[in-house]
Coordinates of C-alpha atoms in Angstrom, one line a residue:
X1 CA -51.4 -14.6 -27.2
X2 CA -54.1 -15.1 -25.2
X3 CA -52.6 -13.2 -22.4
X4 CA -52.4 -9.8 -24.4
X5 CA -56.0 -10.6 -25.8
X6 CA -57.0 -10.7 -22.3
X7 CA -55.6 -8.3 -20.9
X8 CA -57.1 -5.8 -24.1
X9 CA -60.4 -6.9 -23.4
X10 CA -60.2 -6.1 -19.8
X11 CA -58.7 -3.0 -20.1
X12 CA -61.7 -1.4 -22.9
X13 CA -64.2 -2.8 -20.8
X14 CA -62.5 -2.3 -17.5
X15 CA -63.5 1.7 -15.9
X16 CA -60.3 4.2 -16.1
X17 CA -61.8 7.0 -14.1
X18 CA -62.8 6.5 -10.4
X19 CA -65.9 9.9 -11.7
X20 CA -67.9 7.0 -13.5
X21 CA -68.3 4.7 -10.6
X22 CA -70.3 4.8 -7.5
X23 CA -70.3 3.2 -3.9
X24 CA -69.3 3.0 -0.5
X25 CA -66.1 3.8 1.2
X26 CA -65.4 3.4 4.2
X27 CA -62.1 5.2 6.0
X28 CA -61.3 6.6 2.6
X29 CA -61.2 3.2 1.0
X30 CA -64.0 1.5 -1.9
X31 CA -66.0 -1.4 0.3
X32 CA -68.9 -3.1 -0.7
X33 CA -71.1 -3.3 -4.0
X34 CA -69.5 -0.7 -7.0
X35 CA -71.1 0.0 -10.4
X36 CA -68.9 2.0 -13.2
X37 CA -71.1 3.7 -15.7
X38 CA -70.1 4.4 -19.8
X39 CA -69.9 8.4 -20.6
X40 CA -73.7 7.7 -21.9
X41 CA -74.9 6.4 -18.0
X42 CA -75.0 2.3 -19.4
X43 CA -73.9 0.5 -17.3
X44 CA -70.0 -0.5 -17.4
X45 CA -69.2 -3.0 -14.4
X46 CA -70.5 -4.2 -11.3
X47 CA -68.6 -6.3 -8.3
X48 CA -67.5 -5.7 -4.8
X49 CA -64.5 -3.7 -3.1
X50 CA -63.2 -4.9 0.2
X51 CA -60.1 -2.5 1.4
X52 CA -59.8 -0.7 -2.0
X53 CA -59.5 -3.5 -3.7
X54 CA -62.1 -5.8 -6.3
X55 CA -63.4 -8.7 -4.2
X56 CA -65.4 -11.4 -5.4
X57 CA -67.6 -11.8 -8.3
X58 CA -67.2 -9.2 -11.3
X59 CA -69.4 -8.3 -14.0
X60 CA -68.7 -6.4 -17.3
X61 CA -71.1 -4.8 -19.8
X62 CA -70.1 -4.3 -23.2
X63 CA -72.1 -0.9 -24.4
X64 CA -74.9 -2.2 -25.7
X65 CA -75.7 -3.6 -22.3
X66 CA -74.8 -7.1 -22.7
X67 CA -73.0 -9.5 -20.7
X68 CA -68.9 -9.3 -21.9
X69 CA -67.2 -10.9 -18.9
X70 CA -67.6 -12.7 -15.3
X71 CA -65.7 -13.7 -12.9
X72 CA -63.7 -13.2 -9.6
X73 CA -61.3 -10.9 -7.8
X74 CA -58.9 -12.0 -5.5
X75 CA -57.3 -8.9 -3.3
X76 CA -57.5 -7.1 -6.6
X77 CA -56.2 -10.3 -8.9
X78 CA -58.3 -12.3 -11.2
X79 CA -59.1 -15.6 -9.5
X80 CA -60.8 -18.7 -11.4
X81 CA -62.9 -19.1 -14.0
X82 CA -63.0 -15.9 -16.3
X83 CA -65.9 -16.2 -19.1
X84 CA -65.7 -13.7 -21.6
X85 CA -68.8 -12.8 -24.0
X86 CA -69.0 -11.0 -27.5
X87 CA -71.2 -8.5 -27.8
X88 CA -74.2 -10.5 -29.4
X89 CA -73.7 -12.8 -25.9
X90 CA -71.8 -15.6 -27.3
X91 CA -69.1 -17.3 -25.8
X92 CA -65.9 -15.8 -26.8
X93 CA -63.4 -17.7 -24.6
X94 CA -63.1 -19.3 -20.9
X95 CA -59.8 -19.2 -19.3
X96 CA -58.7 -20.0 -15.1
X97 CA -56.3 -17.8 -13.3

């Protein structure tokens, strides 16, 4: 169960079109520092890209502009400590990868 609510609440918050985000790339591939924008130019997400793939530490926005998730990529894979947020900034839930 937690799983699928995971996975729901990455994929709303998570960017689906490569038009709303900006950065570098490098050789045709994302590297360095992204940021994803909402339709309305809020920002969405923020975290690095090393050979097309997420990097490091992530952050996701829920539309009012708060906090909704951190944590870290892994060659593209959620790595450690996830903390997930409601939309009043609250802890919803904390889980490891």
């Amino acid at each position: 169960m937690i799983k699928l609510f995971l996975f729901l609440f990455l994929s709303v918050l998570s960017p689906t079109q490569d038009n709303h985000c900006k950065g570098e790339t490098k050789d045709g591939k994302r590297e360095g520092v992204w940021k994803c924008y909402y339709d309305d130019g809020k920002l969405q997400a923020e975290g690095p890209y090393a050979a097309d793939q997420k990097q490091g530490e992530w952050k996701l926005y829920h539309s009012n502009g708060k906090l909704a998730a951190v944590g870290a990529y892994d060659k593209g894979h959620e790595k450690g400590k996830w903390v997930f947020y409601d939309d009043n900034g609250a802890v919803l839930m904390e889980n490891v990868y």
